[in-house]
Coordinates of C-alpha atoms and ligand atoms in Angstrom, one line a residue:
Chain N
X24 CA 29.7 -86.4 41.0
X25 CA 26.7 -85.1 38.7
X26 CA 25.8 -81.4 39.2
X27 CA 22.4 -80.0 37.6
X28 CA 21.2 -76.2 37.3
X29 CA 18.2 -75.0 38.1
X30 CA 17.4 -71.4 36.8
X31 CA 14.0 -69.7 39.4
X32 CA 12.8 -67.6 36.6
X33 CA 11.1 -65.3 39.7
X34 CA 14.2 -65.1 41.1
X35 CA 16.6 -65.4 38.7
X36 CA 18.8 -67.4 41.0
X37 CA 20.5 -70.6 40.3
X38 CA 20.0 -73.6 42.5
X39 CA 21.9 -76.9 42.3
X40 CA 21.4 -80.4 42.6
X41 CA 24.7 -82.3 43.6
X42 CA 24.7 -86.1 43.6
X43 CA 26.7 -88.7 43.8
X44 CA 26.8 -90.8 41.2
X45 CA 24.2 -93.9 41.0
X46 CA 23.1 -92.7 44.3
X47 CA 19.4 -91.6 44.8
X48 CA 20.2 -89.4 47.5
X49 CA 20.7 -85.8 46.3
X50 CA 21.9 -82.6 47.5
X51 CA 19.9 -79.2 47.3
X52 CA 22.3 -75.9 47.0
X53 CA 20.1 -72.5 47.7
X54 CA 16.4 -73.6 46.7
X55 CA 15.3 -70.4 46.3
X56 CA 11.7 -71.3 44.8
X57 CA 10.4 -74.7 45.2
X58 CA 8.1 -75.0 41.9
X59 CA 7.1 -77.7 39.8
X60 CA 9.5 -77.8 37.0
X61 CA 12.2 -77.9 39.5
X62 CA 10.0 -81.2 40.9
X63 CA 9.9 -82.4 37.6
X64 CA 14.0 -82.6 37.5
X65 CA 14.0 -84.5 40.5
X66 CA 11.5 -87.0 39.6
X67 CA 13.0 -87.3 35.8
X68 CA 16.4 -87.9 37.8
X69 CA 15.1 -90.4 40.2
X70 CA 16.5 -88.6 42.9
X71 CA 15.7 -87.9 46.8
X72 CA 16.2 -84.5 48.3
X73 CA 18.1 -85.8 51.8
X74 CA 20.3 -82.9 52.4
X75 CA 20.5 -78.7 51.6
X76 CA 23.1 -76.9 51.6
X77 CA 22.5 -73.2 52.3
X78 CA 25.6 -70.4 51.4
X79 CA 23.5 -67.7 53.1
X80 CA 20.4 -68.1 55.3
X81 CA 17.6 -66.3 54.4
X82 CA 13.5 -65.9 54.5
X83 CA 13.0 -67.0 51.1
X84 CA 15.4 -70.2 51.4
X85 CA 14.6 -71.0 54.5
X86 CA 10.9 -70.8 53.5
X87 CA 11.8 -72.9 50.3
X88 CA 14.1 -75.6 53.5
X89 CA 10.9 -76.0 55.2
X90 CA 8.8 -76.9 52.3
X91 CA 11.3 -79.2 51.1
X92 CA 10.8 -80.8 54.9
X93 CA 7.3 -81.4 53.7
X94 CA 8.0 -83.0 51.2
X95 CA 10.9 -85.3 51.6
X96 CA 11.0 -85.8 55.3
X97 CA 14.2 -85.7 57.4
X98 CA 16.5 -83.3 55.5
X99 CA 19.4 -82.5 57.1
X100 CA 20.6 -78.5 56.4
X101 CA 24.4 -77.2 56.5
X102 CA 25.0 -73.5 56.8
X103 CA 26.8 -71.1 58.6
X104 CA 25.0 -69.5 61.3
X105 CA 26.4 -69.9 64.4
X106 CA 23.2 -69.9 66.8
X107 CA 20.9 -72.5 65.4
X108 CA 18.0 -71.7 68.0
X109 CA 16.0 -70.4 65.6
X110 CA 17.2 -72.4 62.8
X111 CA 17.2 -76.3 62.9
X112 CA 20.6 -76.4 60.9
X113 CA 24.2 -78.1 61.6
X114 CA 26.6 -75.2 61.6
X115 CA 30.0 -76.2 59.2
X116 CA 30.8 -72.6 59.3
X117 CA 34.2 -73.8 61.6
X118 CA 34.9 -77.5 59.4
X119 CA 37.1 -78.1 57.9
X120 CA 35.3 -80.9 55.5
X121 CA 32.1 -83.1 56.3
X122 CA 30.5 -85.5 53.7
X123 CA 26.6 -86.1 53.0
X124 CA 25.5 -87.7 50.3
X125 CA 28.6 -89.8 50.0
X126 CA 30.1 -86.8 48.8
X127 CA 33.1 -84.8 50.5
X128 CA 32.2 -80.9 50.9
X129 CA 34.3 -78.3 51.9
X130 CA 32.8 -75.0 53.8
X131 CA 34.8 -72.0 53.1
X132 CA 34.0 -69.0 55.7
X133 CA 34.2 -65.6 54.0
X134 CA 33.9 -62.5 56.3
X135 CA 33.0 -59.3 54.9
X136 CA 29.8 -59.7 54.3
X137 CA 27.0 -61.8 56.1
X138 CA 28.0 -63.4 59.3
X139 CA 27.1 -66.9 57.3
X140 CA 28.5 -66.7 54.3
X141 CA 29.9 -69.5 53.1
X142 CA 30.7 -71.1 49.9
X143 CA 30.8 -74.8 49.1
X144 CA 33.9 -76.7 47.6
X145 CA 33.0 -80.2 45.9
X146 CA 35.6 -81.8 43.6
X147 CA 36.6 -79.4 41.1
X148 CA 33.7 -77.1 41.6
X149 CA 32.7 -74.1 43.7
X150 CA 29.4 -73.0 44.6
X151 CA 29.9 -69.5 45.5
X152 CA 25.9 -68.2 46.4
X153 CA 26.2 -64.5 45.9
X154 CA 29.7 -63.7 47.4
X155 CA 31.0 -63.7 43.9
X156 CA 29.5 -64.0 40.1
X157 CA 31.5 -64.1 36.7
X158 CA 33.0 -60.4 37.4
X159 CA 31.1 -58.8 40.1
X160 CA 31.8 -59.3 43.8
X161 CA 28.7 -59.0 45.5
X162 CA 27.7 -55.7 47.6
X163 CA 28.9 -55.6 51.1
X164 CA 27.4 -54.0 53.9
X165 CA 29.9 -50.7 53.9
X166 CA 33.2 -50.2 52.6
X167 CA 35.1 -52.0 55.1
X168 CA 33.5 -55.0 55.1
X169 CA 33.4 -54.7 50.9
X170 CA 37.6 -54.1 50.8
X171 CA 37.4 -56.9 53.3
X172 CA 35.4 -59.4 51.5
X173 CA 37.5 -59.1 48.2
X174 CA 40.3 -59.4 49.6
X175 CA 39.4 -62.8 51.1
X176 CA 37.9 -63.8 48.1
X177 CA 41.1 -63.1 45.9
X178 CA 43.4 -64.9 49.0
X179 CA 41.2 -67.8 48.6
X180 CA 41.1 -68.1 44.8
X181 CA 44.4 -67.7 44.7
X182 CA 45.1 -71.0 46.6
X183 CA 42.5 -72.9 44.5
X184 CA 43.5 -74.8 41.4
X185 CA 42.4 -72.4 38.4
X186 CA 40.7 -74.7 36.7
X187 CA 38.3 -74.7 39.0
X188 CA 34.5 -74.4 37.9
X189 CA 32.9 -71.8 39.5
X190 CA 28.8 -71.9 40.0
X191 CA 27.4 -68.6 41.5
X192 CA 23.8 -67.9 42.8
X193 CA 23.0 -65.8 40.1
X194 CA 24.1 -65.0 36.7
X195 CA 26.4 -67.5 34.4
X196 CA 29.2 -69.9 35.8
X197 CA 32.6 -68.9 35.3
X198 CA 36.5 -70.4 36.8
X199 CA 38.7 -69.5 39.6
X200 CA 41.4 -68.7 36.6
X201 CA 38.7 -66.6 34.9
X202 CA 37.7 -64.6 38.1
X203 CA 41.8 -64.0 38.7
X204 CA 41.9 -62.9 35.1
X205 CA 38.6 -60.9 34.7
X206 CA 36.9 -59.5 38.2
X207 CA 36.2 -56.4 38.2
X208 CA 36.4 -56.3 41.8
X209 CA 39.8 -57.9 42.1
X210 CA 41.3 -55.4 39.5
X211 CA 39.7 -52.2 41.4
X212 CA 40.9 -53.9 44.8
X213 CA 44.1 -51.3 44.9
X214 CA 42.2 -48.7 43.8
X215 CA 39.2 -49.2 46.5
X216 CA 41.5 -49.8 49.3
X217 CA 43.5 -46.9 48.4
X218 CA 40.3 -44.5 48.5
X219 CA 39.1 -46.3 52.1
X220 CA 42.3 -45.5 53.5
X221 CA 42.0 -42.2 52.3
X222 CA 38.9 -41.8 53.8
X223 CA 39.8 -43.3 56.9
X224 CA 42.9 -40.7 57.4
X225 CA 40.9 -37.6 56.7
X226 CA 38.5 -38.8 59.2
X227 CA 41.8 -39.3 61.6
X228 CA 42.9 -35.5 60.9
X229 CA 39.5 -34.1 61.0
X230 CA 38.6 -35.4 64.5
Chain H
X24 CA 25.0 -83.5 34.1
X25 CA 29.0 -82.6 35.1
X26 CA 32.0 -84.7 36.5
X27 CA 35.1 -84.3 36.1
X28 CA 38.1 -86.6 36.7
X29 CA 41.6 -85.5 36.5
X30 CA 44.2 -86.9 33.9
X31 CA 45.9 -89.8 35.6
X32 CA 49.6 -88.8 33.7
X33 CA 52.0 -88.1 36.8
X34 CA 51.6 -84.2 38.0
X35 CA 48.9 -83.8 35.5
X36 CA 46.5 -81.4 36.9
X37 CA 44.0 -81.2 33.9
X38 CA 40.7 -83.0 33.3
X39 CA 40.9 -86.3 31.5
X40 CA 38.8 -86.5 28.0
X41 CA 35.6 -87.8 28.0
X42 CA 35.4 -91.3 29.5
X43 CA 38.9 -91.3 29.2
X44 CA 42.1 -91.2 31.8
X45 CA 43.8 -89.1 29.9
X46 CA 43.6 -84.9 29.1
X47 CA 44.0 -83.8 25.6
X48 CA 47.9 -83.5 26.1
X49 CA 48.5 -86.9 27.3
X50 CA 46.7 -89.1 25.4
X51 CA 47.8 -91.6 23.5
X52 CA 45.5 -92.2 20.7
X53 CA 43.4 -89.1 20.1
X54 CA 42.2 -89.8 16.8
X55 CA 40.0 -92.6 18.8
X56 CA 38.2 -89.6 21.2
X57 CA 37.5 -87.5 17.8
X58 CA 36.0 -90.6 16.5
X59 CA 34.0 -91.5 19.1
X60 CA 33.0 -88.1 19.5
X61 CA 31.9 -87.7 15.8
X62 CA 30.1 -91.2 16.5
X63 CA 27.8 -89.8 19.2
X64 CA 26.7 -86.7 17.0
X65 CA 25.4 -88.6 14.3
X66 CA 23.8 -91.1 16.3
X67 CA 22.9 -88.9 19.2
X68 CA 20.7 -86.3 20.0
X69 CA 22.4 -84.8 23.3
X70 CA 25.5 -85.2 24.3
X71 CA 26.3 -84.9 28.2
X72 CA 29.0 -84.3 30.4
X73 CA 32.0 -84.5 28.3
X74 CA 35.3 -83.1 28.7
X75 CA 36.4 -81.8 25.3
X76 CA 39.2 -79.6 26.4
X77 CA 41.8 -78.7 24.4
X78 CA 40.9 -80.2 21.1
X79 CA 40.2 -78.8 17.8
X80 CA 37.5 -78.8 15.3
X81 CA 38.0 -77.8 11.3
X82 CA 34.5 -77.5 9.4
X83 CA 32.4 -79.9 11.5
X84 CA 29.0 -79.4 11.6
X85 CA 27.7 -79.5 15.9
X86 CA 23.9 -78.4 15.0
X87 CA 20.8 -79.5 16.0
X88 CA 22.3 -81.3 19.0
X89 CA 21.6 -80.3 23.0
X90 CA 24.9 -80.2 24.4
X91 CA 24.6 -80.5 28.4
X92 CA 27.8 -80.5 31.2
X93 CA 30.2 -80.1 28.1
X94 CA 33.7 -78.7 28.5
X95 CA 35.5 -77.2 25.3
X96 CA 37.9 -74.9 27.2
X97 CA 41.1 -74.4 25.1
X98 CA 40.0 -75.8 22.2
X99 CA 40.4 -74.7 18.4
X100 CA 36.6 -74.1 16.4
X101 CA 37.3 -72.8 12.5
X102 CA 34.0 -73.1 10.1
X103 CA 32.3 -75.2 12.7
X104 CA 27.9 -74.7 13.3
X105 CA 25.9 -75.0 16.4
X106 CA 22.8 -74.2 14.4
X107 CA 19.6 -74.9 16.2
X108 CA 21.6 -76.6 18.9
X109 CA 20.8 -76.0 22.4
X110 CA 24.0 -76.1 25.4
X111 CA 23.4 -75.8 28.9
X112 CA 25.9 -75.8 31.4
X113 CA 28.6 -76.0 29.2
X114 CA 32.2 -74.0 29.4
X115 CA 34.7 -73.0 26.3
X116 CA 37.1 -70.3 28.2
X117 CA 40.1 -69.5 26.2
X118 CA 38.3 -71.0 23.1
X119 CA 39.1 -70.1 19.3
X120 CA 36.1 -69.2 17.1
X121 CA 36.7 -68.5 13.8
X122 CA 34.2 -68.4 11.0
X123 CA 31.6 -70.3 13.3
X124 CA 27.6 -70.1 13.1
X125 CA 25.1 -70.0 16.6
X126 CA 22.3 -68.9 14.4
X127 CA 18.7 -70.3 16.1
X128 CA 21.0 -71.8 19.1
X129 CA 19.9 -71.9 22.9
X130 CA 22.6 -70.9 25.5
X131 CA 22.2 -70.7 28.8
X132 CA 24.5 -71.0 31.6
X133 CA 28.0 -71.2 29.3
X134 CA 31.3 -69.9 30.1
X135 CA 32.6 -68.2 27.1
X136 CA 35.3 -65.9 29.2
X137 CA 38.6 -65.4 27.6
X138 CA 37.5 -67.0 24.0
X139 CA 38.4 -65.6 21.1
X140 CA 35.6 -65.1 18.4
X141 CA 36.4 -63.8 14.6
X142 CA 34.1 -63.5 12.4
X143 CA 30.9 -65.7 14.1
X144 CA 27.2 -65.0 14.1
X145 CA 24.4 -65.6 16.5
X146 CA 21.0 -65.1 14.9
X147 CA 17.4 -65.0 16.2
X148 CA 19.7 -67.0 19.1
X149 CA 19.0 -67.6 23.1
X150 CA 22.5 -66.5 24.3
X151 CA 21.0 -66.6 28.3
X152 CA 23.2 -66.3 31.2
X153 CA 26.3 -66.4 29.2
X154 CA 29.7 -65.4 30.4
X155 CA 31.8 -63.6 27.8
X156 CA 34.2 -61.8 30.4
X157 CA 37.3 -61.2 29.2
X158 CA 36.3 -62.3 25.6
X159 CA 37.7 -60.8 22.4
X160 CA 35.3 -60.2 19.5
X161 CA 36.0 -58.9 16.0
X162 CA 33.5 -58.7 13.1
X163 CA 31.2 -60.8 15.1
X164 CA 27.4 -60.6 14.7
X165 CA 24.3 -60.7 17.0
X166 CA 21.4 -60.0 15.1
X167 CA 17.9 -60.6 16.7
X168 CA 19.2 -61.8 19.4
X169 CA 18.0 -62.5 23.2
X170 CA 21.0 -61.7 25.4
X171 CA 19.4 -61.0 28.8
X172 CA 21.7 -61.3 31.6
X173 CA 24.7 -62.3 29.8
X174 CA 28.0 -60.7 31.1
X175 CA 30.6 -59.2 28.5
X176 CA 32.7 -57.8 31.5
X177 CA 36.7 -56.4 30.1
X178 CA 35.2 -57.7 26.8
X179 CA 36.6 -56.1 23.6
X180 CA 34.6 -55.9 20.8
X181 CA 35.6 -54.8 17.7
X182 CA 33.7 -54.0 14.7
X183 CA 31.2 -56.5 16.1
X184 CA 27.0 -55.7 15.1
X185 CA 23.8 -56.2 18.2
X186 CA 21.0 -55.4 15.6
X187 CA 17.4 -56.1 17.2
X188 CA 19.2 -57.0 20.3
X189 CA 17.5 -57.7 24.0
X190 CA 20.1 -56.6 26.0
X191 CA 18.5 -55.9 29.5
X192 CA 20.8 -56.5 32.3
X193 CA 23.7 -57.5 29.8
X194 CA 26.7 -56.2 31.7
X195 CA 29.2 -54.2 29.6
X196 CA 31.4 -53.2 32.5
X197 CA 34.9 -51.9 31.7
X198 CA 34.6 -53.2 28.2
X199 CA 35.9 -52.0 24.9
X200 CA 32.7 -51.1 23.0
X201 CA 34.7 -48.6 20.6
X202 CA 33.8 -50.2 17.3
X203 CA 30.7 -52.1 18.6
X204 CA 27.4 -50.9 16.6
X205 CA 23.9 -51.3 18.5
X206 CA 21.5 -50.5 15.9
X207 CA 17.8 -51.5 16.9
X208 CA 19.0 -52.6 20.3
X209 CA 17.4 -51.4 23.8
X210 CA 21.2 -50.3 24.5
X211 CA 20.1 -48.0 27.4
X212 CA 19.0 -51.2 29.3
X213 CA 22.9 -52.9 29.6
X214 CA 24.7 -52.3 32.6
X215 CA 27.7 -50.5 32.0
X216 CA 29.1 -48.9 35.5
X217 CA 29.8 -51.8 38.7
X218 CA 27.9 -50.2 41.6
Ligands
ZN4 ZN1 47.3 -84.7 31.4

């Protein structure tokens, strides 16, 4: 499996292209901009965008999905939503593995933030979107769902061999050892739940 | 560029070396992968997707080489240069600096968390998108300097100098900046509080 970065300056969001090797065919993780430099990667790689892989679905990448269509024709999408009416996508939110591109990809579901969420296991790498970066969690909706999310998060990494390379959405890639090791989120999980449950029980008393 | 393939030693659950079917711990004959290795620099202008984990490095000069999809976790750097080299992609978590030069070097997208660096420099560098979490850095130097949204998170940082720094959006959460010295730097632009 060859893996290539591709850094949307507007954006400053990663996406990646995942192929197999010696294969033409070619995954596309979160396009978030489709501009020509990332083009020109393709075309200096000899490779054909046939499949996307979305951790979150969104305007901008759904935007950047349909230009793609333009461009390369059939392109089949994986994400998580559930009701694909509006969205011509295969939902692998409740899969346990599927393969494209001759590759093997595993969706892992993480509530606690968007109803879609997922990230991407390939190989020894994760492709995390913005659920987690080296460090930082991302920002959930409320408290709940934030004390939620990183506790999923931890419970997953935890079952995942640490050596495993971590690629976020934005910022720079890290490990699953690394994120045990030097999260902030992880460390303040104690100290967050501690404070919601406090919350949550003067709200109890005071009704 | 990036594969990996596991060591194929019995219960062996690191990556094997370079082109190899063995991790730095099992192999046989690893005189051969420093060879082959020291080879490709002089002959070669980048070097891709190499798992380098684990081994160590006295006095070897790395410059002026793009490094892409290169994995130097674990391993052992003392008087080594990366001078006017450019690495993309690459990871060296748990990694020992000592005495090492990134002076006019490119980063962008590297893993540094956990490394150790002792007395290094990076001037007029490109240290992009670089992960330093967890990193421990004593009489280290960062002069002139581009750092933008590079991430020292539970970093310590001791005696180490950002003189005519950029460090917008460079995240110093929960990190010792005790004996750190910004001199020239747009300080007030790092991130130091997780929201
Ligand atoms: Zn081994």
């Amino acid at each position: 499996m060859e893996i290539h970065s591709y850094f949307s300056t507007n954006y400053l969001q990663n996406t990646y292209i995942i192929n197999k090797k010696d294969r033409q065919e070619t995954i596309i993780l979160d396009p978030f901009e489709i501009e020509a430099p990332l083009f020109e990667l393709l075309e200096n790689l000899e490779l054909e965008v046939t499949s996307v892989l979305l951790t979150h679905v969104d305007k901008q990448k759904w935007s950047s999905v349909q230009s793609l269509k333009r461009i390369y024709g059939t392109i089949e999408v994986y994400g998580g939503i559930d009701d694909d009416r509006k969205h011509d996508l295969v939902s692998v939110k409740e899969l346990d593995f599927f393969e494209t591109c001759g590759i093997s990809v595993q969706p892992i579901f993480i509530p606690g933030h968007h109803s879609d969420s997922l990230m991407f296991r390939m190989d020894q790498f994760l492709f995390s979107g913005s659920l987690i970066g080296a460090g930082l969690i991302d920002k959930a909706d409320e408290s709940f769902g934030r004390a939620l999310l990183i506790q999923c998060l931890q419970e997953t990494f935890e079952e995942l061999p640490k050596q495993t390379i971590l690629f976020p959405s934005s910022g720079p890639p890290s490990s699953v050892g690394a994120e045990l090791k030097t999260n902030y989120s992880f460390r303040h999980q104690e100290r967050l739940t501690a404070r919601i449950s406090a919350k949550l029980f003067s709200e109890e008393i005071s009704r | 560029m990036f594969s990996r393939h596991l060591c194929t030693h019995s219960g062996c659950n690191a990556f094997s070396l370079g082109s190899d079917s063995y991790c730095a711990v099992h192999h046989p004959d690893l005189s051969r992968v420093y060879q082959e290795l020291e080879n490709e620099v002089a002959t070669s202008g980048v070097i891709t997707n190499k798992n380098l984990t684990g081994l160590g490095f006295k006095n070897k000069s790395l410059r002026a080489r793009r490094w892409i999809g290169c994995d130097f976790s674990n391993g052992n750097f003392e008087g080594c240069t990366f001078d006017e080299s450019s690495l993309l992609l690459c990871t060296f978590e748990g990694a020992t600096f000592v005495s090492c030069t990134f002076d006019v070097c490119e980063t962008m997208e590297i893993s540094f968390s956990g490394a150790n660096f002792k007395d290094c420099t990076f001037r007029d560098s490109k240290i992009i998108l670089t992960n330093f979490n967890g990193a421990i850095l004593q009489d280290c130097q960062f002069i002139g300097t581009d750092l933008m949204y590079s991430r020292f998170i539970y970093a310590y940082l001791s005696r180490t100098l950002f003189e005519d720094c950029n460090l917008k959006a460079v995240h110093f959460i929960e990190s010792n900046l005790g004996n750190a010295s910004f001199r020239f730097s747009n300080k007030e632009e790092a991130i130091y509080d997780a929201v």
